Amino acid sequence: MLRETGYAVVAIGLMAATAVHANQNVLELQDNPEYWATQLGNYQGHRFSQLDQINRDNVQELRSVWQFSTGVLRGHEGGPLYVGDGRLYIHTPFPNKVFALDLEDEGRVIWSYEPVQDSRVIPVMCCDTVNRGLAYADGRLFLGQADNTLIALDAESGELLWEANNGDHTIGESNTMSPLVVHDKVIVGISGGEYGIRGHLSAYDVETGEMVWRGYSTGPDDEVLIDPETTLMLGEPVGEADLGVTTWPEGEWERGGGAPWGWITYDPELDLIYYGTGNPGTWNPDQRTVDGEPADNKWAITIFARDPNTGEAKWVFQKVPFDEWDYDGVNENQLIDIEFEGEERKALAVIDRTGFGLLMDRETGELLVAEKFAPETNWADSYDLETGRPVVNEEYSTFRQGVDVNTTNICPTAMGAKNMQPSAYSPNTGLIYAGINRICMNYEPYETEYIAGQPYVGATLTMMPAPSHNGSMEGRTGSFIAWDPVAGETVWEVDERFAVWSGALATAGDLAFYGTLEGHVKAVDLETGEELWRFKTPSGVIGNVNTFMHEGKQYVAVLSGVGGWAGIGLAAGLEDPEEGLGAVSVFGALGDYTKLGGVLTVFALPD
């Protein structure tokens, strides 16, 4: 049964399924600090909790109160949802099980759901069989299955309400993304850039599962849903028509990648959704030139601001034109309100794979700040704020070095200086807290041929630790940082043995939580980064640390289960250093510290 809280009365599952109510339900849930109703904590992607029962003064007393095994031994990304009904809703990687667990009875299974899927989707899932989690609205749970089936479940019973086909795994499409519900639509993307798919974001009716709109990442304007006269780029109309075709060699846009597999954020006041697209199809840049010269390959690695009702693009910003390093642009776009140069701005901040922290005006797409948060970043020296283009360092240009040439010591790696693991933003400190990868790579492009459903990569990678500050290659491979998005500088940094692959959490208790690949969950002081508490879970953590309150007690919960791109060697039993798109070479020692698992751990202070 639901109860009345001191914050709001939320009648989940009782509202009429209308456009305004679907949106209003999510808004009410996210405005109640006792709940954790979306994967990113709120529409804006802050991953910040107002709860402070657990704080810097007592966090050392935090303890595990119960654990639950999911029964799946692959990478567990995303995290549990809590919407005030005494249950935790969790998910797994393939086969994408869903569980409703009784919070008051040590995780007793209230109901479970396991879809029937074609296991042949597994080989076309680039970097483990992960899934980034459930979405919730109006008594329904929404899940994007690996096989591209989007489903709606009744949260009370686990009954399947509808399913919709969002893609075709036989041509390399799959799903790892968490959907987002906006108005009366559930919005979801696609994975498969490494298989030459054509990326798209689609909206489905929450009641029926019928597709409402689809916006492609590449191709003609009427399919990308761009109007060159009204869609903005750096505050001005795009102008030229069909750049999603003309900036590609003939026909290449049809296998142009640009898969949006990361996160979606939403501004209810501007009524705009924000997301990023992934790498262009083949990783061999020579095959994406026009008349032998670099071409922008729009709109891969691009931030889109779209109208959630129609899908029409309000503005676009391509972070890496003519990508030569696989710098997917799918990291979360956090919506923050700031003062910039004496003016209040509605901003968008992203700790990007490229090693740069970007700050933009989220109304117009104007670029305000672009500074390195990973000091070893060398593929580009800076960004030109007027043109929005990176100033590329030719020494690390894989195109200029040539096909079948191994360009060495490029920083960061294709994994990015931060992968998709979501950061946290504290409005109390004005800082962003993020897990960082300190890894570089050697990158050798080669000619590849497109065959539907087969890898369309065209590059061989090896990876190594980033240089330490004295210039050697014996540095750390991970860190956790506090980043000032307005000043464009790192405030503090905590070194880690391995890349940090978990989602961060910031709280009003002056704490930041995150997990490590060895399996530790840690709490650090928001202002200093001082470690205050840690707990070793049964497996490496690539999930997101979430918090909520039930019956007056604050809980912290996280899924552990090593995997994802960083842990693909363990997850898939790989040993060749070039396997896992280069990941095996740099994470070879991970098996000395953790093994496969799939466990939810719930923490609380003692009574």
Coordinates of C-alpha atoms in Angstrom, one line a residue:
M1 CA 0.0 0.0 0.0
L2 CA 1.1 3.6 -0.7
R3 CA 1.3 6.0 2.2
E4 CA 1.1 9.7 2.6
T5 CA 4.5 11.3 3.0
G6 CA 5.5 14.7 4.3
Y7 CA 6.5 15.7 0.8
A8 CA 3.6 14.7 -1.5
V9 CA 0.8 12.3 -1.9
V10 CA 1.5 10.2 -5.0
A11 CA -1.3 8.0 -6.3
I12 CA 0.8 5.7 -8.5
G13 CA -1.2 3.6 -10.9
L14 CA -4.5 5.5 -10.2
M15 CA -4.0 8.4 -12.6
A16 CA -5.7 8.4 -16.0
A17 CA -3.3 7.6 -18.8
T18 CA -3.3 11.0 -20.4
A19 CA -0.4 13.1 -21.8
V20 CA -0.4 15.6 -19.0
H21 CA -0.7 12.9 -16.3
A22 CA 2.2 10.7 -17.6
N23 CA 4.5 13.7 -17.5
Q24 CA 3.0 15.0 -14.2
N25 CA 3.4 11.6 -12.5
V26 CA 7.2 11.5 -13.2
L27 CA 7.5 15.1 -12.1
E28 CA 5.7 14.4 -8.8
L29 CA 7.8 11.4 -8.2
Q30 CA 11.1 13.1 -8.9
D31 CA 10.2 16.1 -6.7
N32 CA 9.8 13.8 -3.7
P33 CA 13.2 13.2 -2.2
E34 CA 12.1 9.9 -0.7
Y35 CA 11.9 8.3 -4.1
W36 CA 14.3 7.4 -6.9
A37 CA 12.0 7.2 -9.9
T38 CA 14.4 7.6 -12.9
Q39 CA 17.8 6.2 -13.6
L40 CA 19.3 9.6 -13.5
G41 CA 17.4 10.7 -10.4
N42 CA 15.5 13.5 -12.2
Y43 CA 14.7 14.7 -15.7
Q44 CA 17.7 17.0 -15.6
G45 CA 20.1 14.1 -15.0
H46 CA 21.5 15.5 -11.7
R47 CA 21.7 12.2 -9.8
F48 CA 21.5 14.3 -6.6
S49 CA 19.4 13.4 -3.5
Q50 CA 18.1 15.9 -0.9
L51 CA 18.2 13.2 1.7
D52 CA 20.7 13.8 4.5
Q53 CA 20.0 11.1 7.1
I54 CA 23.2 9.5 5.9
N55 CA 25.8 12.2 6.0
R56 CA 29.5 12.8 6.4
D57 CA 29.3 12.6 10.2
N58 CA 27.7 9.1 10.4
V59 CA 28.4 7.4 7.0
Q60 CA 31.1 5.3 8.7
E61 CA 28.3 3.4 10.4
L62 CA 26.6 2.5 7.1
R63 CA 26.2 -1.3 6.7
S64 CA 24.7 -3.9 4.4
V65 CA 21.2 -4.8 5.5
W66 CA 20.4 -7.4 2.8
Q67 CA 21.6 -8.7 -0.6
F68 CA 19.8 -10.3 -3.5
S69 CA 21.3 -12.4 -6.3
T70 CA 19.9 -11.8 -9.8
G71 CA 21.1 -15.1 -11.1
V72 CA 22.8 -13.5 -14.1
L73 CA 26.6 -13.4 -14.5
R74 CA 27.3 -10.5 -16.9
G75 CA 27.7 -6.7 -16.5
H76 CA 25.0 -5.1 -14.4
E77 CA 24.6 -1.4 -15.3
G78 CA 21.8 1.0 -14.3
G79 CA 20.3 0.7 -10.8
P80 CA 17.1 0.1 -8.7
L81 CA 14.0 2.3 -8.9
Y82 CA 11.9 3.2 -5.8
V83 CA 8.5 5.0 -6.2
G84 CA 7.1 4.8 -2.7
D85 CA 5.3 1.4 -2.8
G86 CA 7.6 -0.5 -0.6
R87 CA 9.2 -2.2 -3.6
L88 CA 12.5 -2.0 -5.4
Y89 CA 12.3 -2.6 -9.1
I90 CA 15.5 -4.0 -10.6
H91 CA 16.6 -5.4 -13.9
T92 CA 19.5 -7.6 -15.3
P93 CA 21.6 -7.8 -18.4
F94 CA 20.5 -10.4 -21.0
P95 CA 18.1 -12.1 -20.6
N96 CA 16.7 -8.9 -19.1
K97 CA 14.9 -10.2 -16.1
V98 CA 12.8 -7.7 -14.1
F99 CA 12.2 -8.2 -10.3
A100 CA 9.9 -6.4 -7.9
L101 CA 11.5 -6.9 -4.5
D102 CA 9.9 -6.4 -1.1
L103 CA 12.0 -3.7 0.7
E104 CA 10.5 -4.6 4.1
D105 CA 11.2 -8.4 3.8
E106 CA 14.9 -8.5 2.8
G107 CA 14.2 -8.5 -0.9
R108 CA 11.4 -11.2 -1.1
V109 CA 10.5 -11.6 -4.7
I110 CA 7.0 -10.1 -5.2
W111 CA 7.0 -10.9 -8.9
S112 CA 9.5 -11.5 -11.6
Y113 CA 9.4 -11.3 -15.4
E114 CA 11.8 -12.9 -17.9
P115 CA 11.2 -12.3 -21.6
V116 CA 11.8 -14.9 -24.3
Q117 CA 14.5 -13.5 -26.6
D118 CA 16.5 -14.8 -29.5
S119 CA 20.0 -15.5 -28.1
R120 CA 21.5 -14.7 -31.5
V121 CA 21.3 -11.0 -30.4
I122 CA 24.2 -11.6 -28.0
P123 CA 27.0 -11.8 -30.7
V124 CA 26.0 -8.3 -32.1
M125 CA 26.1 -6.6 -28.6
C126 CA 29.3 -4.7 -29.0
C127 CA 30.5 -4.5 -25.4
D128 CA 28.7 -7.1 -23.2
T129 CA 25.0 -7.9 -22.7
V130 CA 24.4 -4.9 -20.5
N131 CA 21.2 -2.9 -20.0
R132 CA 21.0 0.6 -18.4
G133 CA 17.7 0.1 -16.7
L134 CA 14.0 0.5 -16.3
A135 CA 11.8 3.6 -16.7
Y136 CA 8.6 4.2 -14.7
A137 CA 5.4 6.2 -15.1
D138 CA 1.8 5.8 -14.1
G139 CA 2.0 2.4 -12.6
R140 CA 4.0 1.0 -15.6
L141 CA 7.6 -0.1 -16.0
F142 CA 9.2 0.2 -19.4
L143 CA 12.2 -1.9 -20.5
G144 CA 14.2 -1.9 -23.8
Q145 CA 15.2 -5.6 -24.3
A146 CA 18.4 -6.6 -25.9
D147 CA 16.5 -7.9 -29.0
N148 CA 15.1 -4.4 -29.6
T149 CA 11.7 -5.1 -28.1
L150 CA 10.3 -2.3 -26.0
I151 CA 7.9 -3.5 -23.4
A152 CA 5.5 -2.1 -20.8
L153 CA 4.8 -4.1 -17.6
D154 CA 2.2 -3.5 -15.0
A155 CA 4.2 -2.5 -11.9
E156 CA 1.7 -4.1 -9.5
S157 CA 1.6 -7.5 -11.1
G158 CA 4.4 -7.8 -13.6
E159 CA 1.9 -8.5 -16.4
L160 CA 3.0 -7.7 -19.9
L161 CA 0.8 -4.8 -21.2
W162 CA 2.3 -4.3 -24.7
E163 CA 5.5 -4.8 -26.7
A164 CA 6.9 -2.9 -29.7
N165 CA 9.6 -3.7 -32.2
N166 CA 12.3 -1.0 -32.2
G167 CA 14.9 -2.7 -34.4
D168 CA 16.4 -5.8 -36.1
H169 CA 19.2 -7.8 -34.5
T170 CA 20.0 -9.6 -37.7
I171 CA 21.5 -6.4 -39.2
G172 CA 23.4 -5.6 -36.0
E173 CA 20.8 -3.6 -34.1
S174 CA 20.4 -4.2 -30.3
N175 CA 19.3 -2.3 -27.2
T176 CA 21.2 -1.4 -24.1
M177 CA 19.6 1.9 -23.3
S178 CA 17.2 3.0 -20.5
P179 CA 14.0 4.6 -21.9
L180 CA 12.7 7.9 -20.7
V181 CA 9.0 8.8 -20.3
V182 CA 8.0 12.3 -21.4
H183 CA 4.4 13.4 -21.7
D184 CA 2.5 10.4 -23.1
K185 CA 5.6 9.0 -24.9
V186 CA 8.3 6.6 -24.0
I187 CA 11.5 7.4 -25.8
V188 CA 14.3 5.0 -26.6
G189 CA 17.3 4.8 -28.9
I190 CA 19.3 1.9 -30.4
S191 CA 22.8 0.3 -30.3
G192 CA 24.9 -1.1 -33.1
G193 CA 27.3 1.5 -34.5
E194 CA 30.0 -1.1 -34.7
Y195 CA 27.8 -3.1 -37.1
G196 CA 27.1 -0.3 -39.5
I197 CA 23.5 0.3 -38.4
R198 CA 21.8 3.7 -38.9
G199 CA 21.1 5.2 -35.5
H200 CA 17.7 6.5 -34.5
L201 CA 15.7 7.8 -31.5
S202 CA 12.0 6.8 -31.4
A203 CA 9.0 7.8 -29.4
Y204 CA 6.2 5.3 -28.6
D205 CA 2.7 5.9 -27.1
V206 CA 2.8 4.8 -23.4
E207 CA -0.7 3.4 -23.7
T208 CA -0.5 1.3 -26.9
G209 CA 3.2 1.0 -27.8
E210 CA 2.5 2.6 -31.2
M211 CA 5.4 4.5 -32.7
V212 CA 4.7 8.3 -32.7
W213 CA 7.9 9.6 -34.4
R214 CA 11.4 8.5 -35.3
G215 CA 14.4 10.8 -35.8
Y216 CA 17.4 9.3 -37.5
S217 CA 21.0 10.4 -36.8
T218 CA 22.1 10.4 -40.4
G219 CA 20.4 10.9 -43.8
P220 CA 18.1 13.5 -45.4
D221 CA 16.7 16.3 -43.2
D222 CA 13.1 15.0 -43.4
E223 CA 14.3 11.7 -41.7
V224 CA 16.7 13.4 -39.3
L225 CA 13.8 15.8 -38.5
I226 CA 15.9 18.9 -39.1
D227 CA 14.7 22.1 -40.7
P228 CA 17.8 23.9 -41.9
E229 CA 16.0 27.2 -41.7
T230 CA 14.9 26.9 -38.1
T231 CA 17.1 24.2 -36.5
L232 CA 20.1 26.0 -34.8
M233 CA 23.8 25.2 -34.7
L234 CA 25.8 27.4 -32.3
G235 CA 22.9 29.7 -32.2
E236 CA 22.4 30.2 -35.9
P237 CA 20.3 28.3 -38.4
V238 CA 22.0 25.2 -39.9
G239 CA 21.3 26.8 -43.3
E240 CA 22.5 24.1 -45.7
A241 CA 20.1 21.3 -46.5
D242 CA 20.7 17.5 -46.1
L243 CA 24.1 17.7 -44.4
G244 CA 23.4 14.2 -43.0
V245 CA 23.9 13.0 -46.6
T246 CA 26.3 15.5 -48.3
T247 CA 29.0 15.2 -45.6
W248 CA 29.3 11.4 -46.3
P249 CA 30.7 9.6 -49.3
E250 CA 28.0 8.2 -51.5
G251 CA 25.7 5.8 -49.6
E252 CA 27.9 5.7 -46.4
W253 CA 25.3 7.6 -44.4
E254 CA 23.0 4.5 -44.7
R255 CA 25.5 2.6 -42.5
G256 CA 26.6 5.7 -40.7
G257 CA 26.2 4.6 -37.1
G258 CA 25.4 7.6 -34.8
A259 CA 23.6 5.2 -32.4
P260 CA 22.0 6.9 -29.4
W261 CA 22.6 4.3 -26.7
G262 CA 23.4 6.5 -23.7
W263 CA 21.1 8.8 -21.7
I264 CA 18.2 11.2 -22.4
T265 CA 17.6 14.3 -20.2
Y266 CA 14.6 16.7 -20.4
D267 CA 13.8 20.3 -19.6
P268 CA 10.1 20.6 -18.7
E269 CA 10.1 24.4 -19.0
L270 CA 11.7 24.5 -22.5
D271 CA 9.9 21.2 -23.4
L272 CA 13.1 19.8 -25.0
I273 CA 14.8 16.4 -24.7
Y274 CA 18.6 16.2 -25.0
Y275 CA 20.8 13.2 -26.0
G276 CA 23.9 12.4 -27.9
T277 CA 24.6 10.2 -30.8
G278 CA 27.5 7.7 -31.1
N279 CA 30.4 7.0 -33.4
P280 CA 30.1 7.1 -37.2
G281 CA 29.9 3.6 -38.8
T282 CA 33.4 2.3 -39.7
W283 CA 36.2 3.3 -37.3
N284 CA 38.5 3.7 -40.4
P285 CA 38.2 7.4 -41.2
D286 CA 39.6 7.0 -44.7
Q287 CA 36.4 5.2 -45.7
R288 CA 34.4 8.3 -44.6
T289 CA 36.2 10.9 -46.7
V290 CA 34.6 12.8 -49.5
D291 CA 36.8 13.1 -52.6
G292 CA 39.7 11.9 -50.4
E293 CA 39.4 14.7 -47.9
P294 CA 38.0 14.7 -44.3
A295 CA 34.2 15.3 -44.1
D296 CA 32.1 16.0 -41.1
N297 CA 29.9 12.9 -41.3
K298 CA 26.9 14.6 -39.7
W299 CA 25.2 13.9 -37.4
A300 CA 27.3 11.3 -35.7
I301 CA 28.8 12.3 -32.3
T302 CA 26.2 15.1 -32.0
I303 CA 24.1 16.5 -29.2
F304 CA 20.4 16.8 -30.3
A305 CA 17.9 19.0 -28.6
R306 CA 14.4 17.8 -29.8
D307 CA 10.8 18.5 -29.2
P308 CA 9.5 15.4 -27.4
N309 CA 6.1 15.8 -29.0
T310 CA 7.2 15.7 -32.7
G311 CA 10.9 14.8 -32.6
E312 CA 11.8 18.0 -34.5
A313 CA 15.3 19.2 -33.8
K314 CA 15.6 22.6 -32.0
W315 CA 19.4 22.6 -32.2
V316 CA 22.3 20.4 -32.9
F317 CA 26.0 20.4 -31.9
Q318 CA 28.5 18.0 -33.4
K319 CA 31.3 17.5 -30.8
V320 CA 33.7 15.6 -33.1
P321 CA 33.3 16.2 -36.8
F322 CA 35.0 13.5 -38.9
D323 CA 35.7 11.3 -35.9
E324 CA 39.0 9.4 -36.1
W325 CA 39.1 7.8 -32.6
D326 CA 35.6 6.3 -31.9
Y327 CA 34.7 9.1 -29.5
D328 CA 31.0 8.2 -29.1
G329 CA 29.0 11.3 -28.1
V330 CA 26.4 9.5 -25.9
N331 CA 27.4 10.8 -22.4
E332 CA 24.7 12.3 -20.3
N333 CA 23.8 16.0 -20.8
Q334 CA 23.2 17.5 -17.4
L335 CA 20.8 20.4 -17.3
I336 CA 22.0 23.0 -14.8
D337 CA 21.1 26.6 -14.1
I338 CA 24.2 28.8 -13.6
E339 CA 25.6 32.3 -13.6
F340 CA 28.0 32.7 -16.5
E341 CA 29.9 36.0 -17.0
G342 CA 27.4 37.8 -14.8
E343 CA 24.3 36.4 -16.6
E344 CA 21.9 33.7 -15.5
R345 CA 22.0 30.9 -18.1
K346 CA 20.0 27.7 -18.7
A347 CA 23.0 25.5 -19.3
L348 CA 23.9 22.0 -20.4
A349 CA 27.1 20.4 -19.0
V350 CA 28.7 17.2 -20.3
I351 CA 31.8 15.4 -19.0
D352 CA 32.6 14.0 -22.4
R353 CA 34.4 11.0 -23.7
T354 CA 36.8 13.3 -25.6
G355 CA 38.5 14.4 -22.3
F356 CA 36.8 17.8 -22.5
G357 CA 34.2 19.2 -20.1
L358 CA 31.7 21.2 -22.2
L359 CA 29.2 23.8 -21.0
M360 CA 26.5 25.0 -23.4
D361 CA 23.5 27.2 -23.5
R362 CA 20.6 24.6 -23.6
E363 CA 18.2 27.0 -25.3
T364 CA 20.4 27.8 -28.3
G365 CA 23.2 25.3 -28.4
E366 CA 25.9 28.0 -28.0
L367 CA 29.2 26.7 -26.7
L368 CA 30.3 28.5 -23.6
V369 CA 33.2 26.4 -22.1
A370 CA 35.4 23.6 -23.4
E371 CA 38.3 22.6 -21.1
K372 CA 40.2 19.4 -20.5
F373 CA 39.3 17.4 -17.4
A374 CA 41.8 14.7 -18.3
P375 CA 45.2 16.4 -18.6
E376 CA 46.7 13.7 -20.8
T377 CA 44.2 14.4 -23.5
N378 CA 46.2 15.0 -26.7
W379 CA 44.0 14.2 -29.7
A380 CA 43.0 17.9 -29.7
D381 CA 44.6 20.9 -28.1
S382 CA 41.4 22.9 -27.5
Y383 CA 38.0 23.8 -28.9
D384 CA 37.3 27.0 -30.9
L385 CA 34.4 28.5 -29.1
E386 CA 33.3 30.4 -32.2
T387 CA 33.2 27.5 -34.6
G388 CA 32.6 24.8 -32.0
R389 CA 35.2 22.7 -33.7
P390 CA 38.1 20.9 -31.9
V391 CA 41.7 22.0 -32.8
V392 CA 43.0 18.6 -33.7
N393 CA 46.6 17.6 -33.0
E394 CA 47.8 16.2 -36.4
E395 CA 50.4 14.0 -34.6
Y396 CA 47.5 11.9 -33.3
S397 CA 45.2 12.1 -36.4
T398 CA 44.7 8.5 -37.5
F399 CA 43.6 9.8 -40.9
R400 CA 46.8 11.8 -41.5
Q401 CA 49.0 8.9 -40.3
G402 CA 47.1 6.7 -42.8
V403 CA 45.4 3.3 -43.3
D404 CA 47.4 0.3 -41.9
V405 CA 49.6 2.7 -39.8
N406 CA 49.5 2.3 -36.0
T407 CA 49.2 5.7 -34.4
T408 CA 50.5 5.4 -30.9
N409 CA 49.8 6.9 -27.5
I410 CA 46.5 8.7 -28.3
C411 CA 44.8 10.0 -25.2
P412 CA 42.1 9.3 -24.3
T413 CA 41.2 5.8 -25.5
A414 CA 38.1 5.0 -27.6
M415 CA 36.5 4.2 -24.2
G416 CA 36.8 7.9 -23.6
A417 CA 38.1 9.8 -20.6
K418 CA 34.7 9.1 -19.2
N419 CA 32.4 6.5 -20.7
M420 CA 28.6 6.5 -20.3
Q421 CA 28.6 5.9 -16.6
P422 CA 26.5 8.9 -15.4
S423 CA 28.0 11.7 -13.3
A424 CA 26.3 13.6 -10.4
Y425 CA 25.7 17.3 -10.0
S426 CA 25.2 18.9 -6.6
P427 CA 23.3 22.2 -6.7
N428 CA 24.8 22.8 -3.2
T429 CA 28.4 22.9 -4.4
G430 CA 27.9 23.7 -8.1
L431 CA 30.2 20.8 -8.9
I432 CA 29.9 17.7 -11.0
Y433 CA 31.2 14.4 -9.6
A434 CA 32.4 11.8 -12.2
G435 CA 34.2 8.5 -12.6
I436 CA 37.1 8.9 -15.0
N437 CA 39.2 6.5 -17.3
R438 CA 42.9 7.3 -17.4
I439 CA 43.7 5.2 -20.4
C440 CA 45.4 5.8 -23.8
M441 CA 45.6 3.7 -27.0
N442 CA 47.3 2.7 -30.1
Y443 CA 44.9 2.8 -33.1
E444 CA 45.4 1.2 -36.5
P445 CA 42.7 1.7 -39.2
Y446 CA 42.2 -0.9 -41.9
E447 CA 39.9 -1.3 -44.9
T448 CA 36.7 -3.1 -44.0
E449 CA 33.7 -4.2 -46.0
Y450 CA 30.1 -3.8 -44.9
I451 CA 28.1 -7.0 -44.5
A452 CA 24.8 -6.7 -42.7
G453 CA 24.9 -8.2 -39.2
Q454 CA 28.8 -8.5 -39.2
P455 CA 31.2 -6.2 -37.4
Y456 CA 32.0 -3.0 -39.4
V457 CA 34.8 -1.7 -37.3
G458 CA 37.9 -1.2 -39.5
A459 CA 40.4 -0.5 -36.7
T460 CA 42.6 -2.5 -34.3
L461 CA 43.2 -1.1 -30.9
T462 CA 45.4 -1.7 -27.9
M463 CA 45.2 0.2 -24.7
M464 CA 47.5 1.2 -21.9
P465 CA 47.5 3.4 -18.7
A466 CA 47.6 7.1 -19.3
P467 CA 50.9 8.9 -18.7
S468 CA 51.6 9.9 -15.1
H469 CA 52.4 13.5 -14.5
N470 CA 56.1 12.8 -14.9
G471 CA 55.6 11.6 -18.4
S472 CA 55.9 7.8 -18.0
M473 CA 53.3 5.3 -19.1
E474 CA 53.0 3.8 -15.6
G475 CA 50.1 5.9 -14.3
R476 CA 46.8 5.1 -12.8
T477 CA 43.9 3.9 -15.0
G478 CA 41.1 5.6 -13.1
S479 CA 40.0 8.4 -10.9
F480 CA 37.0 10.1 -9.4
I481 CA 36.8 13.9 -9.8
A482 CA 34.9 17.0 -8.8
W483 CA 34.6 19.3 -11.8
D484 CA 33.6 22.9 -11.9
P485 CA 31.6 23.2 -15.1
V486 CA 31.7 27.0 -15.2
A487 CA 35.4 27.5 -14.4
G488 CA 36.3 24.5 -16.5
E489 CA 38.6 23.0 -13.9
T490 CA 39.1 20.0 -11.7
V491 CA 38.6 20.9 -8.0
W492 CA 39.8 17.6 -6.6
E493 CA 40.7 14.1 -7.7
V494 CA 40.9 10.7 -6.1
D495 CA 43.1 8.1 -7.8
E496 CA 41.8 4.5 -8.4
R497 CA 43.6 1.4 -9.5
F498 CA 41.2 0.8 -12.4
A499 CA 38.9 3.0 -14.5
V500 CA 35.8 4.1 -12.6
W501 CA 32.8 2.6 -14.4
S502 CA 29.9 3.2 -12.0
G503 CA 27.3 6.0 -11.9
A504 CA 28.0 8.6 -9.2
L505 CA 25.6 9.8 -6.6
A506 CA 25.7 13.2 -4.7
T507 CA 23.6 13.9 -1.6
A508 CA 22.6 16.7 0.7
G509 CA 24.5 14.7 3.4
D510 CA 27.7 16.2 1.8
L511 CA 28.6 12.8 0.3
A512 CA 29.4 11.5 -3.1
F513 CA 29.1 7.7 -3.7
Y514 CA 30.6 5.6 -6.5
G515 CA 31.7 2.1 -7.2
T516 CA 35.0 0.6 -8.4
L517 CA 35.8 -2.2 -10.8
E518 CA 37.2 -4.3 -7.9
G519 CA 33.8 -4.1 -6.3
H520 CA 34.1 -1.4 -3.7
V521 CA 31.3 1.1 -3.0
K522 CA 32.8 4.3 -1.6
A523 CA 31.6 7.4 0.0
V524 CA 33.7 10.6 -0.1
D525 CA 33.4 14.1 1.2
L526 CA 31.8 16.3 -1.5
E527 CA 34.1 19.2 -0.7
T528 CA 37.4 17.5 -0.3
G529 CA 37.2 14.0 -1.9
E530 CA 38.3 12.5 1.4
E531 CA 37.3 8.8 1.6
L532 CA 34.9 8.3 4.6
W533 CA 33.5 4.8 4.0
R534 CA 33.9 1.7 1.8
F535 CA 32.3 -1.7 1.4
K536 CA 33.4 -4.6 -0.8
T537 CA 30.5 -6.1 -2.8
P538 CA 30.7 -9.6 -4.4
S539 CA 31.7 -8.4 -7.9
G540 CA 32.9 -5.3 -9.7
V541 CA 30.6 -2.3 -9.8
I542 CA 29.5 -0.8 -13.1
G543 CA 26.0 0.0 -11.9
N544 CA 24.7 3.3 -10.5
V545 CA 24.5 4.0 -6.8
N546 CA 21.0 5.1 -5.9
T547 CA 19.4 6.3 -2.6
F548 CA 15.8 6.6 -1.3
M549 CA 13.8 6.6 2.0
H550 CA 11.2 4.2 3.2
E551 CA 9.3 4.4 6.5
G552 CA 11.7 7.1 7.7
K553 CA 14.9 5.3 6.9
Q554 CA 17.3 6.2 4.2
Y555 CA 18.8 3.4 2.1
V556 CA 21.6 3.3 -0.5
A557 CA 21.5 0.5 -3.1
V558 CA 23.7 -0.7 -5.9
L559 CA 23.9 -3.5 -8.4
S560 CA 27.3 -5.2 -8.7
G561 CA 28.4 -7.5 -11.5
V562 CA 31.5 -6.8 -13.4
G563 CA 31.3 -6.5 -17.2
G564 CA 30.6 -3.8 -19.8
W565 CA 33.4 -2.8 -22.1
A566 CA 35.9 -2.4 -19.2
G567 CA 35.1 -5.9 -17.9
I568 CA 34.3 -7.7 -21.2
G569 CA 37.4 -9.9 -20.8
L570 CA 35.9 -11.4 -17.6
A571 CA 32.3 -11.3 -18.8
A572 CA 33.0 -13.0 -22.1
G573 CA 36.1 -15.1 -21.2
L574 CA 38.4 -13.2 -23.6
E575 CA 42.2 -13.4 -23.4
D576 CA 43.7 -11.9 -26.6
P577 CA 44.9 -8.3 -25.8
E578 CA 43.2 -7.0 -29.0
E579 CA 39.9 -8.6 -28.1
G580 CA 37.1 -6.6 -26.6
L581 CA 38.1 -3.8 -29.0
G582 CA 41.3 -3.4 -27.1
A583 CA 39.9 -3.6 -23.5
V584 CA 41.5 -6.9 -22.7
S585 CA 45.0 -5.4 -23.0
V586 CA 44.5 -2.8 -20.3
F587 CA 42.2 -4.6 -17.9
G588 CA 44.1 -7.9 -17.8
A589 CA 44.7 -7.7 -14.1
L590 CA 41.1 -7.1 -13.2
G591 CA 40.5 -10.9 -12.7
D592 CA 43.0 -10.8 -9.8
Y593 CA 40.6 -8.6 -7.8
T594 CA 37.0 -9.6 -8.7
K595 CA 35.0 -12.2 -10.6
L596 CA 31.6 -12.4 -12.3
G597 CA 28.5 -11.8 -10.2
G598 CA 25.1 -10.3 -10.1
V599 CA 24.0 -8.9 -6.8
L600 CA 21.9 -6.1 -5.4
T601 CA 23.3 -4.8 -2.1
V602 CA 21.1 -2.5 0.1
F603 CA 22.7 -0.4 2.8
A604 CA 21.3 1.6 5.8
L605 CA 22.4 3.0 9.1
P606 CA 21.8 0.7 12.1
D607 CA 18.6 1.3 14.1

